[in-house]
Coordinates of C-alpha atoms in Angstrom, one line a residue:
X1 CA -4.0 -17.6 -5.8
X2 CA -0.5 -18.0 -4.5
X3 CA 0.5 -14.9 -2.5
X4 CA 4.0 -13.5 -2.2
X5 CA 4.8 -10.7 0.3
X6 CA 7.5 -8.3 -0.9
X7 CA 9.2 -5.3 0.6
X8 CA 9.6 -2.9 -2.4
X9 CA 11.3 0.0 -0.7
X10 CA 13.1 0.3 2.7
X11 CA 13.0 3.8 4.2
X12 CA 15.3 4.9 7.0
X13 CA 14.3 8.2 8.5
X14 CA 16.3 9.6 11.4
X15 CA 15.3 8.9 15.1
X16 CA 14.6 5.2 15.4
X17 CA 13.1 5.8 18.9
X18 CA 10.3 7.9 17.5
X19 CA 9.6 5.8 14.5
X20 CA 10.1 2.1 15.6
X21 CA 9.5 2.7 19.3
X22 CA 13.0 1.6 20.4
X23 CA 16.6 2.4 19.7
X24 CA 18.4 5.7 19.8
X25 CA 17.2 9.2 18.8
X26 CA 20.0 9.5 16.3
X27 CA 19.8 5.9 14.9
X28 CA 18.2 5.4 11.5
X29 CA 14.7 3.8 11.7
X30 CA 13.3 1.1 9.5
X31 CA 10.1 1.3 7.5
X32 CA 9.0 -0.9 4.6
X33 CA 6.8 -0.7 1.5
X34 CA 4.7 -3.9 1.9
X35 CA 3.5 -5.1 -1.6
X36 CA 1.8 -8.3 -2.7
X37 CA 2.5 -10.4 -5.8
X38 CA -0.4 -12.8 -6.7
X39 CA -0.1 -15.7 -9.0
X40 CA -3.5 -16.1 -10.6
X41 CA -5.2 -17.8 -13.5
X42 CA -5.2 -14.5 -15.2
X43 CA -1.5 -13.8 -14.8
X44 CA 0.5 -12.0 -12.1
X45 CA -1.2 -9.3 -10.1
X46 CA 0.6 -6.6 -8.1
X47 CA -1.0 -5.0 -5.0
X48 CA 0.9 -1.7 -4.7
X49 CA 4.2 -1.3 -6.6
X50 CA 6.5 0.5 -4.1
X51 CA 9.7 2.2 -5.3
X52 CA 10.4 1.6 -9.0
X53 CA 13.6 1.4 -11.0
X54 CA 13.1 4.9 -12.3
X55 CA 12.9 6.2 -8.7
X56 CA 16.3 4.4 -8.0
X57 CA 17.9 6.1 -11.0
X58 CA 16.3 9.5 -10.6
X59 CA 15.2 9.9 -7.0
X60 CA 15.0 13.7 -6.8
X61 CA 13.0 14.1 -10.0
X62 CA 10.6 11.2 -9.4
X63 CA 10.3 11.1 -5.6
X64 CA 11.2 14.7 -4.8
X65 CA 14.2 16.0 -2.9
X66 CA 12.2 16.5 0.3
X67 CA 11.0 12.9 0.4
X68 CA 14.5 11.6 -0.2
X69 CA 15.9 13.8 2.6
X70 CA 13.2 13.1 5.1
X71 CA 12.6 9.4 4.6
X72 CA 16.1 8.4 3.3
X73 CA 15.0 5.5 1.1
X74 CA 17.8 2.9 0.5
X75 CA 17.0 3.0 -3.3
X76 CA 18.2 -0.6 -4.0
X77 CA 17.5 -1.9 -7.4
X78 CA 17.1 -5.4 -6.0
X79 CA 14.2 -4.2 -3.8
X80 CA 12.1 -3.0 -6.8
X81 CA 9.1 -5.2 -7.6
X82 CA 10.3 -5.9 -11.1
X83 CA 13.7 -7.2 -10.0
X84 CA 12.1 -9.3 -7.3
X85 CA 9.7 -10.7 -9.8
X86 CA 12.5 -11.5 -12.2
X87 CA 14.4 -13.3 -9.4
X88 CA 11.3 -15.6 -9.0
X89 CA 11.7 -16.6 -12.6
X90 CA 8.9 -14.4 -14.1
X91 CA 9.1 -11.6 -16.7
X92 CA 7.8 -8.1 -16.3
X93 CA 5.3 -8.8 -19.0
X94 CA 3.8 -11.6 -16.9
X95 CA 2.2 -8.9 -14.6
X96 CA -1.2 -8.3 -16.2
X97 CA -2.8 -6.2 -13.4
X98 CA -1.7 -3.7 -10.7
X99 CA -4.1 -2.7 -7.9
X100 CA -2.6 0.2 -5.9
X101 CA -4.1 1.0 -2.6
X102 CA -3.5 4.6 -3.6
X103 CA -1.2 6.6 -5.8
X104 CA 1.2 8.2 -3.3
X105 CA 4.8 8.2 -4.6
X106 CA 6.0 5.4 -2.5
X107 CA 3.1 3.1 -3.7
X108 CA 3.1 4.0 -7.4
X109 CA 6.8 4.3 -8.3
X110 CA 6.9 0.8 -9.8
X111 CA 4.0 1.4 -12.2
X112 CA 6.4 2.4 -15.0
X113 CA 8.2 -0.9 -14.8
X114 CA 5.1 -2.7 -16.0
X115 CA 3.8 -0.4 -18.8
X116 CA 1.5 -3.1 -20.3
X117 CA -0.3 -3.9 -17.1
X118 CA -3.8 -2.6 -16.4
X119 CA -3.8 -0.3 -13.4
X120 CA -7.0 -0.4 -11.4
X121 CA -7.9 2.7 -9.4
X122 CA -10.9 4.1 -7.6
X123 CA -12.2 7.2 -9.5
X124 CA -11.7 9.8 -6.7
X125 CA -8.0 8.7 -6.4
X126 CA -7.4 8.9 -10.1
X127 CA -9.0 12.4 -10.3
X128 CA -7.1 13.6 -7.3
X129 CA -3.7 12.2 -8.5
X130 CA -3.8 13.3 -12.1
X131 CA -4.8 16.9 -11.3
X132 CA -3.3 17.5 -7.9
X133 CA -3.3 20.7 -6.0
X134 CA 0.0 22.4 -5.5
X135 CA 0.3 20.8 -2.0
X136 CA -0.6 17.4 -3.3
X137 CA 1.9 17.5 -6.1
X138 CA 4.5 16.6 -3.5
X139 CA 2.8 13.2 -3.0
X140 CA 1.4 12.5 -6.5
X141 CA 4.4 12.7 -8.8
X142 CA 3.7 13.4 -12.5
X143 CA 7.1 11.9 -13.4
X144 CA 5.9 8.5 -12.2
X145 CA 2.9 8.6 -14.6
X146 CA 4.6 10.0 -17.7
X147 CA 4.8 6.6 -19.3
X148 CA 1.0 6.6 -19.7
X149 CA -0.4 3.9 -17.4
X150 CA -3.2 1.8 -18.7
X151 CA -5.7 3.1 -16.2
X152 CA -8.9 1.1 -15.5
X153 CA -11.0 3.5 -13.4
X154 CA -13.7 2.1 -11.1
X155 CA -16.4 4.5 -10.1
X156 CA -19.0 2.7 -8.0
X157 CA -18.8 -0.1 -5.4
X158 CA -20.8 -3.1 -6.6
X159 CA -21.0 -5.5 -3.7
X160 CA -20.7 -5.8 0.1
X161 CA -17.7 -7.4 1.9
X162 CA -18.0 -7.8 5.7
X163 CA -20.2 -4.7 5.8
X164 CA -17.9 -2.6 3.7
X165 CA -18.7 -1.5 0.2
X166 CA -16.4 -3.2 -2.3
X167 CA -15.4 -3.3 -6.0
X168 CA -14.4 -6.5 -7.9
X169 CA -11.9 -5.1 -10.4
X170 CA -11.1 -8.4 -12.1
X171 CA -14.0 -10.6 -12.9
X172 CA -13.7 -14.2 -11.6
X173 CA -11.1 -13.6 -8.9
X174 CA -11.5 -13.3 -5.2
X175 CA -9.8 -9.9 -5.1
X176 CA -11.7 -6.8 -4.0
X177 CA -11.0 -3.0 -3.7
X178 CA -12.5 -1.8 -0.4
X179 CA -12.7 2.0 -0.1
X180 CA -10.9 3.1 3.1
X181 CA -11.1 6.9 2.7
X182 CA -9.1 9.4 4.7
X183 CA -5.4 9.1 4.0
X184 CA -6.3 10.2 0.4
X185 CA -9.7 10.8 -1.2
X186 CA -9.8 7.6 -3.1
X187 CA -7.7 5.3 -0.9
X188 CA -8.7 1.6 -0.9
X189 CA -7.8 -1.5 0.9
X190 CA -7.2 -4.6 -1.3
X191 CA -8.8 -7.9 0.0
X192 CA -7.5 -11.2 -1.3
X193 CA -8.8 -14.7 -0.4
X194 CA -6.1 -17.3 0.4
X195 CA -6.2 -21.0 1.2
X196 CA -8.6 -23.8 0.3
X197 CA -11.7 -25.3 1.9
X198 CA -12.0 -24.7 5.7
X199 CA -8.6 -23.1 5.7
X200 CA -9.7 -20.1 3.6
X201 CA -9.3 -16.6 5.0
X202 CA -9.2 -13.1 3.6
X203 CA -6.1 -10.9 3.8
X204 CA -6.8 -7.1 3.7
X205 CA -3.9 -4.9 2.6
X206 CA -4.9 -1.6 4.2
X207 CA -2.2 0.5 2.5
X208 CA -1.9 3.7 4.6
X209 CA -5.4 3.5 6.2
X210 CA -3.3 3.0 9.3
X211 CA 0.4 3.1 10.0
X212 CA 1.0 1.0 13.1
X213 CA -0.4 -2.3 14.2
X214 CA -1.7 -0.9 17.5
X215 CA -4.3 1.2 15.7
X216 CA -6.4 -1.8 14.8
X217 CA -5.4 -4.3 17.5
X218 CA -7.8 -5.9 19.9
X219 CA -5.2 -7.3 22.2
X220 CA -2.4 -5.2 23.7
X221 CA 0.3 -4.2 21.2
X222 CA 3.3 -2.0 21.4
X223 CA 2.1 1.6 21.6
X224 CA 2.2 3.7 18.5
X225 CA 5.5 5.7 18.4
X226 CA 5.1 9.4 18.5
X227 CA 6.9 10.1 15.3
X228 CA 4.6 7.7 13.3
X229 CA 1.5 9.3 14.9
X230 CA 2.7 12.8 13.9
X231 CA 3.5 11.7 10.3
X232 CA 0.2 9.9 9.9
X233 CA -1.7 13.1 10.8
X234 CA 0.7 15.2 8.7
X235 CA -0.1 13.3 5.5
X236 CA -3.8 12.7 6.0
X237 CA -6.2 14.3 3.5
X238 CA -9.6 13.9 5.2
X239 CA -9.0 13.7 9.0
X240 CA -12.5 12.8 10.1
X241 CA -12.8 10.2 7.4
X242 CA -9.4 8.7 8.4
X243 CA -10.5 8.3 12.0
X244 CA -13.8 6.8 11.0
X245 CA -12.1 4.3 8.7
X246 CA -9.8 3.2 11.5
X247 CA -12.8 2.7 13.8
X248 CA -14.4 0.5 11.2
X249 CA -11.2 -1.5 10.7
X250 CA -11.1 -2.1 14.5
X251 CA -14.7 -3.3 14.4
X252 CA -13.8 -5.6 11.5
X253 CA -11.0 -7.2 13.5
X254 CA -13.4 -7.8 16.4
X255 CA -16.3 -9.1 14.3
X256 CA -14.6 -11.2 11.7
X257 CA -12.6 -13.5 14.0
X258 CA -10.2 -15.6 12.0
X259 CA -11.8 -14.9 8.7
X260 CA -9.9 -11.7 8.0
X261 CA -6.3 -10.7 8.7
X262 CA -5.2 -7.1 8.3
X263 CA -1.8 -5.4 7.6
X264 CA -0.7 -2.0 6.5
X265 CA 2.0 -0.8 4.1
X266 CA 4.8 0.5 6.3
X267 CA 4.8 -1.4 9.6
X268 CA 8.0 -3.6 9.5
X269 CA 6.7 -5.9 12.3
X270 CA 3.6 -6.8 10.3
X271 CA 5.7 -7.3 7.2
X272 CA 8.1 -9.7 8.9
X273 CA 5.2 -11.6 10.3
X274 CA 3.8 -12.3 6.8
X275 CA 7.1 -12.6 4.9
X276 CA 8.1 -15.6 7.0

């Protein structure tokens, strides 16, 4: 599979020093929505969908006024997945599958731009998102699902991947859903194999299982900014499970060597490393 890295939603909350670790307290920070587009024998596949065209047109209804005020997304039509895909010469209908890491509003907004695609989700995530509690209705937005996504619900892991339970959502492809629970009840990472022969390695899109590269690093990295650490805890669903998931990801980095490379959804440094 050929892999494209896309930023499908720039967010600019206030206080760059607390979010990006440098800059002024009154400067706007920079966060990304790191998505993947995979060219496969079975059509195009999206991993996460970021902010969609409907979100750009109706941000308060689809994203919520609180999210818009706090995260200050740029809401550029050209950043949406569908517009980037068209710019590559494809059509929206070429996207046959979408595999979200989870269904938070900044990951699921683009689903409605691909109404014919099969949307693969882990059963606990689907159950949680479709019938959210009052508190969780702020993160799972019914307006983003009102087009009636073609859900494909996966209930049970079926194989083992580097010691993790995993689900192969699309038969015949080296693409796996890897449950990484904690941020939400049904959060998954999405593992994709790239390269040929001895040059093969796995990429693991960890979604929001972690928010900053230092959380899974072996070697010294820039320390996690205080604002990101606060936000990560603010939006966690299962705190103990989130901490355990991150510990397992650190162990994966240590034990897998060059076989697996990790990245998360919102770290701009990781995104720029891959997008080059």
